[in-house]
Short mmCIF file of C-alpha atoms in Angstrom, two decimals:
data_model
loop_
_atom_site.label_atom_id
_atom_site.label_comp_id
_atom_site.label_asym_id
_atom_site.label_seq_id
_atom_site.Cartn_x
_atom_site.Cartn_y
_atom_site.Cartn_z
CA UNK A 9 0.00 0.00 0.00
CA UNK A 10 2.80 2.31 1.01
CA UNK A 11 4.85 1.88 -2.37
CA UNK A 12 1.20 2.74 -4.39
CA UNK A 13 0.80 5.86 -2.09
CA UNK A 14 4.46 6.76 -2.92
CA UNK A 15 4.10 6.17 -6.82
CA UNK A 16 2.68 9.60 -7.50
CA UNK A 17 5.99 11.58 -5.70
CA UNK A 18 8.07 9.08 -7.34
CA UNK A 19 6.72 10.30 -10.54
CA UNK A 20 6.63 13.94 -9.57
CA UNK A 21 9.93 14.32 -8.66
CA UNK A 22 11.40 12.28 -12.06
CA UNK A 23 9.54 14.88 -13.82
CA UNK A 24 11.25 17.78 -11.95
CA UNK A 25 14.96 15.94 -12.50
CA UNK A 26 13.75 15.44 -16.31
CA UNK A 27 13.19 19.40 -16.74
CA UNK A 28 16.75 19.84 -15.11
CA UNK A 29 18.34 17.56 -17.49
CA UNK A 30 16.77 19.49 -20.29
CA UNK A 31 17.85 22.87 -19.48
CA UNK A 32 21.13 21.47 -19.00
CA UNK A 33 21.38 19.67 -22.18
CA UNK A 34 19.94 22.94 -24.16
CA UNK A 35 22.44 24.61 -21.91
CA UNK A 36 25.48 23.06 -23.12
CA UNK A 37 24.37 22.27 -26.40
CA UNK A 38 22.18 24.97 -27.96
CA UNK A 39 23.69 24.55 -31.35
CA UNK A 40 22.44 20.71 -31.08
CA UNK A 41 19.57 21.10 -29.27
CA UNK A 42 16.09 19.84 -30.87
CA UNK A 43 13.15 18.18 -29.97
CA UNK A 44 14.74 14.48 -30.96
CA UNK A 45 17.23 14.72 -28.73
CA UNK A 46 14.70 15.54 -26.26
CA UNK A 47 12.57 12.64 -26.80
CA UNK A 48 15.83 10.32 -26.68
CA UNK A 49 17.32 11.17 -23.60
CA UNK A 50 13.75 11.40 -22.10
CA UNK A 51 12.92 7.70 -23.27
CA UNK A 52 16.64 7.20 -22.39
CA UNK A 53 15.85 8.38 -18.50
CA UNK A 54 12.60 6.50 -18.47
CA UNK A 55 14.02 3.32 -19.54
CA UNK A 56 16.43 3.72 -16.26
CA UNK A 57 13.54 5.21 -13.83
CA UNK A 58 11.46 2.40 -14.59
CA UNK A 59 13.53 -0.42 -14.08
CA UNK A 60 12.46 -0.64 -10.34
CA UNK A 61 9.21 -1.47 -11.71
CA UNK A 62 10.27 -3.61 -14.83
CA UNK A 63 12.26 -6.00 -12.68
CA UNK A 64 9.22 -6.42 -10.52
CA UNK A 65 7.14 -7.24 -13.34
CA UNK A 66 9.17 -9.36 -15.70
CA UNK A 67 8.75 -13.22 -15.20
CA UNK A 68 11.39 -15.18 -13.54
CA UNK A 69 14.81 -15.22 -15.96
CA UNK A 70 18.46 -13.70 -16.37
CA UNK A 71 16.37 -10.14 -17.95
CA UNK A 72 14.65 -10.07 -13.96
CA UNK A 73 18.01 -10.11 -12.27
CA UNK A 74 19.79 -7.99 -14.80
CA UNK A 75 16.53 -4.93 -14.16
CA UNK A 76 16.65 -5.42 -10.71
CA UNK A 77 20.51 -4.90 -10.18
CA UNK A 78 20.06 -1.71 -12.82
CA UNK A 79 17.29 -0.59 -10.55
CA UNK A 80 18.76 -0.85 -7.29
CA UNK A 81 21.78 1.22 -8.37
CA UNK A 82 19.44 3.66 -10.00
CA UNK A 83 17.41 4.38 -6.59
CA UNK A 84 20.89 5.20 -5.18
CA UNK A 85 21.96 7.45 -7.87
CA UNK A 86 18.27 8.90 -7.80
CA UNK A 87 18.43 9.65 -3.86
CA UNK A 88 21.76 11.88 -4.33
CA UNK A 89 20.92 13.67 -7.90
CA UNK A 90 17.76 14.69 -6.44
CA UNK A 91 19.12 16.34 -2.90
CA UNK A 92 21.69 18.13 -4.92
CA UNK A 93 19.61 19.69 -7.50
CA UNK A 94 17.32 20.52 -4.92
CA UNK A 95 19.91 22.52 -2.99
CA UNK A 96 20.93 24.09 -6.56
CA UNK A 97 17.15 24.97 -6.40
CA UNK A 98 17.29 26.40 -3.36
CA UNK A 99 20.21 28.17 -3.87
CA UNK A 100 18.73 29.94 -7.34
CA UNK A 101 15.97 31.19 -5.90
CA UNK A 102 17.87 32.40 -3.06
CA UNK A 103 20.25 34.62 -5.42
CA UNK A 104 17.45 35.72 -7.49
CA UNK A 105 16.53 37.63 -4.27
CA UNK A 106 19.87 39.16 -3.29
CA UNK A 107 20.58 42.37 -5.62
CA UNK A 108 24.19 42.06 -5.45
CA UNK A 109 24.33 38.78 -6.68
CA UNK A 110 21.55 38.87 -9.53
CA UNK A 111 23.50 41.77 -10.93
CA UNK A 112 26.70 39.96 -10.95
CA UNK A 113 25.04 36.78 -12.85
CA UNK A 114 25.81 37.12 -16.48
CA UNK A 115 25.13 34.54 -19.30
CA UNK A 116 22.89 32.30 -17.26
CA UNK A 117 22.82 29.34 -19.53
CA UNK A 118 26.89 29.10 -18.67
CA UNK A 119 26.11 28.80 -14.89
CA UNK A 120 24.00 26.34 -15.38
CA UNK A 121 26.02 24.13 -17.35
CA UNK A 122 28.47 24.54 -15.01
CA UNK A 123 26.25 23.76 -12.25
CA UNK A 124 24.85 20.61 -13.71
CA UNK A 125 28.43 19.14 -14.71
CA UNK A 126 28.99 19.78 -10.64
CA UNK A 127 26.22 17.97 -9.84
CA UNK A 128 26.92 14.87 -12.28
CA UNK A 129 30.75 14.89 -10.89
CA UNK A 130 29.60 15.00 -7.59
CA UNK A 131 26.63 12.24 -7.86
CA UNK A 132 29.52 10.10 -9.74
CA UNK A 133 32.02 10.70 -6.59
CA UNK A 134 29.47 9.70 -4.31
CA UNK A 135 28.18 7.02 -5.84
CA UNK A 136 31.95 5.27 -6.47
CA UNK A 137 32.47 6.26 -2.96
CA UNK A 138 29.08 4.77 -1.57
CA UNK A 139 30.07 1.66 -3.69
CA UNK A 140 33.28 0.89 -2.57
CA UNK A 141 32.49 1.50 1.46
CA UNK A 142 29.83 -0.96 0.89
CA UNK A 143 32.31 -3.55 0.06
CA UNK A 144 34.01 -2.81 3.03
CA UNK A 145 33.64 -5.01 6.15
CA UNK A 146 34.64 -3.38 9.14
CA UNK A 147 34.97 -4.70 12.84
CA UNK A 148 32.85 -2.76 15.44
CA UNK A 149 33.90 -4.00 19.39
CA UNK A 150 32.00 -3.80 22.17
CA UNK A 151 32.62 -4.83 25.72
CA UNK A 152 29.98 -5.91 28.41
CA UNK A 153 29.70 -7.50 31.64
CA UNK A 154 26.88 -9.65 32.87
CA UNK A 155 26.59 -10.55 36.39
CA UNK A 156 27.12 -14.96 36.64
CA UNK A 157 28.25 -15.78 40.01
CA UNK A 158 28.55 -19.29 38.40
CA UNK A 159 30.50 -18.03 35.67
CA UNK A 160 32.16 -15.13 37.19
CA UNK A 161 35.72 -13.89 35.61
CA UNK A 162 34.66 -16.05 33.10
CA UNK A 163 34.66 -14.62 29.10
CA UNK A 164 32.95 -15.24 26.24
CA UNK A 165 33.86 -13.82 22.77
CA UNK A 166 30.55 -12.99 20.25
CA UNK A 167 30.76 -12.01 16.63
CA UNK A 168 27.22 -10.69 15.89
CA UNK A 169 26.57 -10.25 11.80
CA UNK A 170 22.93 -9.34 9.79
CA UNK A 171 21.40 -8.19 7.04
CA UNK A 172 23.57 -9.82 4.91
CA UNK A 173 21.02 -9.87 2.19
CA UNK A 174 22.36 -12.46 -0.18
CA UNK A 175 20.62 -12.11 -3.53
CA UNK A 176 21.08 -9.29 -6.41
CA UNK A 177 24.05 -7.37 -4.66
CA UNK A 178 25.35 -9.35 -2.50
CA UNK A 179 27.63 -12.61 -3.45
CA UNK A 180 30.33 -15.07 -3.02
CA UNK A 181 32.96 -12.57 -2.98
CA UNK A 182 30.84 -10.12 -0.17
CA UNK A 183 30.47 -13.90 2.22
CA UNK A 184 33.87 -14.90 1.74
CA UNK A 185 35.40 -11.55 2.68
CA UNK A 186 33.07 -11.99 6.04
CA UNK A 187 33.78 -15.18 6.80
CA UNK A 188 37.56 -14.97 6.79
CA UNK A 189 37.10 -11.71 8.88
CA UNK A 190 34.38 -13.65 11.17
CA UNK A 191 37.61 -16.04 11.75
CA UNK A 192 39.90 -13.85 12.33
CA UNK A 193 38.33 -13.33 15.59
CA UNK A 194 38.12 -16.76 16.88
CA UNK A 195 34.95 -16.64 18.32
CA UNK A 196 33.18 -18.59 20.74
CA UNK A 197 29.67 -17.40 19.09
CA UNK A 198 28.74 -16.67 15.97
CA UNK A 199 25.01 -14.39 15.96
CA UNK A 200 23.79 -13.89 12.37
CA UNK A 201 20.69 -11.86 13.20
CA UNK A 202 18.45 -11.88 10.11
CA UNK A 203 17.66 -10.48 7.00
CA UNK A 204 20.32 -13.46 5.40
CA UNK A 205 18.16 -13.27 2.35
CA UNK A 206 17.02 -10.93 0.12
CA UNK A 207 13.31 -12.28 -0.17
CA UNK A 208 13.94 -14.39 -3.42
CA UNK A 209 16.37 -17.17 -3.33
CA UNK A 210 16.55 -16.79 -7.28
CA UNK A 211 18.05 -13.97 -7.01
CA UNK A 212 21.35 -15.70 -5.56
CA UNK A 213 24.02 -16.33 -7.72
CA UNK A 214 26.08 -19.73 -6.85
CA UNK A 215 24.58 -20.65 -3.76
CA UNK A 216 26.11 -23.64 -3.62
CA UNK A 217 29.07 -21.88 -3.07
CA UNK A 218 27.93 -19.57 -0.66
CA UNK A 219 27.08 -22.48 1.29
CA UNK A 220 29.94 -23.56 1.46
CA UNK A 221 31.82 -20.54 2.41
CA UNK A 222 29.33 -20.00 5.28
CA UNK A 223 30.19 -23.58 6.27
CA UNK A 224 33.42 -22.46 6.81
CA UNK A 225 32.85 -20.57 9.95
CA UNK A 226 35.04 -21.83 12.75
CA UNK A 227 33.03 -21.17 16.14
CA UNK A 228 33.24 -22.90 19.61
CA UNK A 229 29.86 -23.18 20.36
CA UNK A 230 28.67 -23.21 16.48
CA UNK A 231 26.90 -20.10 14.58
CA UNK A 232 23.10 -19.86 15.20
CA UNK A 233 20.60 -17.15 13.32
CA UNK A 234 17.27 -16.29 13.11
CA UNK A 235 15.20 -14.77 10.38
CA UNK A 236 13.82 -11.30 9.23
CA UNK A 237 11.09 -9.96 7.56
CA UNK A 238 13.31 -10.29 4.40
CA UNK A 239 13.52 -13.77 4.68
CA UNK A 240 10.24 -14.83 2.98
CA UNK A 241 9.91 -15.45 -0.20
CA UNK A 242 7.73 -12.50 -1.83
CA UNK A 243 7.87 -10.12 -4.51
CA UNK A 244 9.16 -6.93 -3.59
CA UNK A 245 9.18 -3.55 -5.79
CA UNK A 246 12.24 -0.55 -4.69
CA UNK A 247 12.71 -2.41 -1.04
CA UNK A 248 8.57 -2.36 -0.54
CA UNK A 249 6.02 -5.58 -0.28
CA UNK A 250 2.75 -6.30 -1.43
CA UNK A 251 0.00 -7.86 0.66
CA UNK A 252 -1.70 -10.19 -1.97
CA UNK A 253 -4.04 -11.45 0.59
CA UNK A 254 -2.20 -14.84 0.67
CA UNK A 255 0.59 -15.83 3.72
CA UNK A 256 3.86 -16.15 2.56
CA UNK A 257 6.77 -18.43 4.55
CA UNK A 258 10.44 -18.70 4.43
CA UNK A 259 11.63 -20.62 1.50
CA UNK A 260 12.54 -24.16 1.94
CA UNK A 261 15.54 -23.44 -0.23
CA UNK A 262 16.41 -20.86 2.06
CA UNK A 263 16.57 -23.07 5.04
CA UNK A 264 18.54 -25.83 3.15
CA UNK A 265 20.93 -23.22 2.67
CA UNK A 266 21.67 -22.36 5.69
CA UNK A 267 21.36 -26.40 6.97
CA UNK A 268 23.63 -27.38 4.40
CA UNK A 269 26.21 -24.45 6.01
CA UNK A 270 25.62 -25.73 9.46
CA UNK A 271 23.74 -22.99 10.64
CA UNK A 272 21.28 -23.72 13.35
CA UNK A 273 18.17 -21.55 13.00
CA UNK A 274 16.34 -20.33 16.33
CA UNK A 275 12.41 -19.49 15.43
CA UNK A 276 11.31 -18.83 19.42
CA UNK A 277 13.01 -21.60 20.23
CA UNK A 278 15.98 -21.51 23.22
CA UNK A 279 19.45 -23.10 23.70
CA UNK A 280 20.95 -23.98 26.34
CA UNK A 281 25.28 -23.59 25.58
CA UNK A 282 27.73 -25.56 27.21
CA UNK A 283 25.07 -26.11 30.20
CA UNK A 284 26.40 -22.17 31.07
CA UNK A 285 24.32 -19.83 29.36
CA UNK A 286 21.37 -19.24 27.27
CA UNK A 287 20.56 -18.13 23.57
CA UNK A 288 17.53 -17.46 22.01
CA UNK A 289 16.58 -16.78 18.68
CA UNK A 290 13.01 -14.55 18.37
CA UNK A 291 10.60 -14.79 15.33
CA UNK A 292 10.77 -12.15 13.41
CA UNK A 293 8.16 -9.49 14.23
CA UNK A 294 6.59 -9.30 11.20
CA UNK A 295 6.10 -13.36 11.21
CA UNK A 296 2.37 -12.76 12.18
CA UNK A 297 1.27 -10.15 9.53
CA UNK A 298 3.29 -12.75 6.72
CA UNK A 299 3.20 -16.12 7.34
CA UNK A 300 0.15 -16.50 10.22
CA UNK A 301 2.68 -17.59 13.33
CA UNK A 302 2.65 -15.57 16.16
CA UNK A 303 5.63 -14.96 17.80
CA UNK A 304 6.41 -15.13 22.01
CA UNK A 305 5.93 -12.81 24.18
CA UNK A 306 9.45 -12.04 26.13
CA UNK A 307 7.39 -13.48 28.91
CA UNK A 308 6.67 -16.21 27.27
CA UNK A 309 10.16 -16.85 25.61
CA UNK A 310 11.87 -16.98 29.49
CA UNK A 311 9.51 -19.46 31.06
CA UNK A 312 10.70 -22.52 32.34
CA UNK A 313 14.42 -21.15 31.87
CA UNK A 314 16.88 -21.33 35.14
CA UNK A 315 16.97 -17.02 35.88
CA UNK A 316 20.65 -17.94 37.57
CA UNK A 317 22.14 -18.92 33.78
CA UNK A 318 22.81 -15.58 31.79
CA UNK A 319 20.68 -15.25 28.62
CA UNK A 320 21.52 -13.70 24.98
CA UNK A 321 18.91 -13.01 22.53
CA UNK A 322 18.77 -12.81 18.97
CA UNK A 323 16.04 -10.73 18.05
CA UNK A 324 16.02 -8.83 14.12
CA UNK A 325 13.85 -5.87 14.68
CA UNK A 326 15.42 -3.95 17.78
CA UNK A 327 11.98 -3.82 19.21
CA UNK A 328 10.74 -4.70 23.02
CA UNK A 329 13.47 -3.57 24.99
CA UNK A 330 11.94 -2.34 28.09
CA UNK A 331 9.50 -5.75 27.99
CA UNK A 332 13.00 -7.94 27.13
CA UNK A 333 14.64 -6.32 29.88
CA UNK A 334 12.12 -6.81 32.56
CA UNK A 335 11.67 -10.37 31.15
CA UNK A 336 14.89 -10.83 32.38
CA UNK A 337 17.14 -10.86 28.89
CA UNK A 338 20.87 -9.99 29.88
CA UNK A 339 22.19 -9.06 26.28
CA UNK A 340 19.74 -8.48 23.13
CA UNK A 341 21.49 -8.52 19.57
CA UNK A 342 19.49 -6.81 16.48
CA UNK A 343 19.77 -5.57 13.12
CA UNK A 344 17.42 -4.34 10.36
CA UNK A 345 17.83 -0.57 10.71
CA UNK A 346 21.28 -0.83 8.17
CA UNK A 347 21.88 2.67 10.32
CA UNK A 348 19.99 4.26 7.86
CA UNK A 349 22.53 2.77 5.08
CA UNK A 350 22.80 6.05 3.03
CA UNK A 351 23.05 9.85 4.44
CA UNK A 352 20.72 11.76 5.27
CA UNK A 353 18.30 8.40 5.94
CA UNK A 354 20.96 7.63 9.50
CA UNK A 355 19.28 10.56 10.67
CA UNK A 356 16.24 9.38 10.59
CA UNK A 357 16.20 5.98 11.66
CA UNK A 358 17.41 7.40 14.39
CA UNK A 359 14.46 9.19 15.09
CA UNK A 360 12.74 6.53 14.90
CA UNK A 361 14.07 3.56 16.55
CA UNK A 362 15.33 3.82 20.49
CA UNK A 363 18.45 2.51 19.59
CA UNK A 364 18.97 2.34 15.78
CA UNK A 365 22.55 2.02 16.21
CA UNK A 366 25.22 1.05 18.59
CA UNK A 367 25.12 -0.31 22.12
CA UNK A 368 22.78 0.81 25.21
CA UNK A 369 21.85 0.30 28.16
CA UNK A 370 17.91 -0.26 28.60
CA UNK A 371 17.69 -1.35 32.63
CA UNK A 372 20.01 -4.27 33.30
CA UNK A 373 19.76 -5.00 29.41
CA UNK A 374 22.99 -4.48 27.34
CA UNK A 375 21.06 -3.73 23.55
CA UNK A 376 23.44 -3.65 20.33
CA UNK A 377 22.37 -3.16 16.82
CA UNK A 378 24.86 -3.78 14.16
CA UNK A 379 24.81 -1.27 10.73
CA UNK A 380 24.75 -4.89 8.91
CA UNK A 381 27.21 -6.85 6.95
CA UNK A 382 25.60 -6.58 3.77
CA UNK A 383 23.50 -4.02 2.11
CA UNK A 384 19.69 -3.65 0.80
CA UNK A 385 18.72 -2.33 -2.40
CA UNK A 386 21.96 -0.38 -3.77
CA UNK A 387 25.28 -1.57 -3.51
CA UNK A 388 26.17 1.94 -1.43
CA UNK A 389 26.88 2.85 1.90
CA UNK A 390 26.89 6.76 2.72
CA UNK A 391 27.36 7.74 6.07
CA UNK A 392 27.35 4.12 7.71
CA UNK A 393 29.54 1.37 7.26
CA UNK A 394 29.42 -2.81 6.62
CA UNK A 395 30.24 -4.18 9.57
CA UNK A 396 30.45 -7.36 11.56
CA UNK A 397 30.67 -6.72 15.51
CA UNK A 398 32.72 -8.43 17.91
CA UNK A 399 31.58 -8.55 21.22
CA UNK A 400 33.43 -9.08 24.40
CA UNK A 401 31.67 -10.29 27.03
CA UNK A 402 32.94 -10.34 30.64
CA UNK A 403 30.92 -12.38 33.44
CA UNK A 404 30.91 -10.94 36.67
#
């Protein structure tokens, strides 16, 4: 519903970009300038502003993957060409009001060429910029004690990863650089908290590969995950779903995957490690509204559990805290907020979420949510970073 309500700004604002592109063509060349070279570059920018909605309509094949990559880059390039000839905007109209500097403007057309070959340079800088971070896993450490008198000056070493969203940008090359930085750590725990896929298991290239390389995590007590609301397999169209009045579930190929890797999935479900400590992996909370399973309260995820033995939770959406806290939850790993992924959108997940990034404190609760390994929709990062998050933890 969102994406339809959306459609008509989307649309708007390519037709405010398109009449920028044609007073900058006209402005730098006049001499060449007629109505067919309108029409091309117009069908020319359609053909690219459309291929967010091509790849959702095309039928499964190579031509589906191919739009959707195009597209994701697009709404990337889009979100940065837009905020800058916006501020040109702004900046026009500004000038037109100031005497001294109207007066001062001769030829126009010349400062607008100029203008729009800044913009393209700096949307190009960006963009290779936003690209290359994204590839770019970084370690994040945090420290945090949690009171064990059976366990006390005892340590445990976590490596927390999500939204890894394997599919049309992310690969083999993107899992194999995390896993050999995952090693590098020696963990004792390995957290991948959801979002592994990107909602269509088609859209992986070699996964049989992939699987592999995940397999290849070296863990003490083994690498656990549970799933996020990108997990299911559903159509999506720029990063939104569609409710088609039917219940969609996590694709069976999806769980092979990640069976075949020796990843143990937690769906509600609780672990007891090394008879010392608890993990628990929470349903995603979106699991009602798509596939028809409720998920536990925090209430109702602690019962029967011995209060003395610590317990970690693994929960995507970094939702609850207050209710996970007084449940009793000692340390509560999240993801799906990708820190906003690309500037100026970090500002406002973070107006949104309690804790969209980072560690906190919420009670007795020690709450981190990691940036994400991977990325969603384009292959940028602007602002944020790619991480993987090592966490030491100290029992006291």
């Amino acid at each position: 519903m969102l994406a339809f309500l959306l459609a008509p700004v989307y649309i708007a604002v390519n037709v405010y970009v398109l009449r920028w592109m044609f007073r900058f063509i006209q402005a730098c060349f006049r001499r060449f300038y007629s109505k067919w070279i309108r029409a091309v570059a117009a069908v020319l920018y359609l053909l690219i502003c459309l291929t967010p909605l091509l790849a959702f309509l095309f039928p499964e094949s190579g031509l589906k993957t191919f739009a959707a990559r195009i597209g994701n880059g697009w709404l990337g390039i889009f979100l940065y060409l837009v905020l800058l000839i916006a501020a040109l905007d702004l900046i026009r109209v500004c000038a037109r009001r100031i005497p001294v500097i109207k007066n001062r403007i001769q030829q126009p057309e010349k400062w607008l060429a100029a203008a729009g070959w800044a913009v393209i340079l700096a949307v190009a800088g960006i963009s290779l910029y936003g690209s290359s971070n994204a590839g770019n896993i970084r370690i994040t450490k945090y420290s945090v004690s949690i009171p064990s008198e059976s366990l006390s000056g005892q340590k445990l070493k976590i490596v927390l990863a999500a939204d890894l969203h394997l599919g049309y940008s992310i690969g083999y090359e993107h899992v194999k650089q995390m896993v050999d930085k995952i090693n590098d750590l020696e963990p004792d725990l390995v957290c991948l908290a959801g979002d592994i896929f990107d909602n269509r298991y088609e859209s992986i290239g070699e996964p049989e590969r992939i699987a592999e390389e995940l397999s290849r995590i070296d863990s003490r007590y083994g690498v656990y995950a549970c799933y996020g609301n990108h997990d299911y397999e559903e159509e999506i169209l720029a990063g939104f779903t569609f409710d088609s009045g039917q219940k969609v579930q996590i694709g069976d190929k999806m769980r092979e995957l990640l069976r075949d890797a020796g990843i143990r999935t937690l769906e509600d479900e609780t672990v007891l490690i090394n008879d010392s400590f608890y993990l628990a992996g929470r349903r995603d909370y979106s699991s009602e509204k798509k596939s028809g399973k409720t998920r536990k309260s925090p209430q109702e995820l602690v019962q029967g559990l011995d209060p003395e033995k610590p317990l970690i939770v693994m929960d995507h959406q970094p939702r609850e805290l207050p209710e996970l806290a007084d449940a009793g939850v000692d340390l509560d790993l999240c993801g799906h907020t990708h820190d906003g992924q690309l500037f100026p959108a970090n500002i406002v997940t973070g107006l949104i979420w309690e804790n969209a990034y980072g560690h906190q404190k919420t009670g007795d609760m020690d709450h981190i949510v990691t940036s994400g390994a991977g990325i969603f929709g384009p292959y940028m990062r602007v602002g944020t970073k790619s991480e993987i998050v090592k966490i030491s933890v100290e029992f006291e």
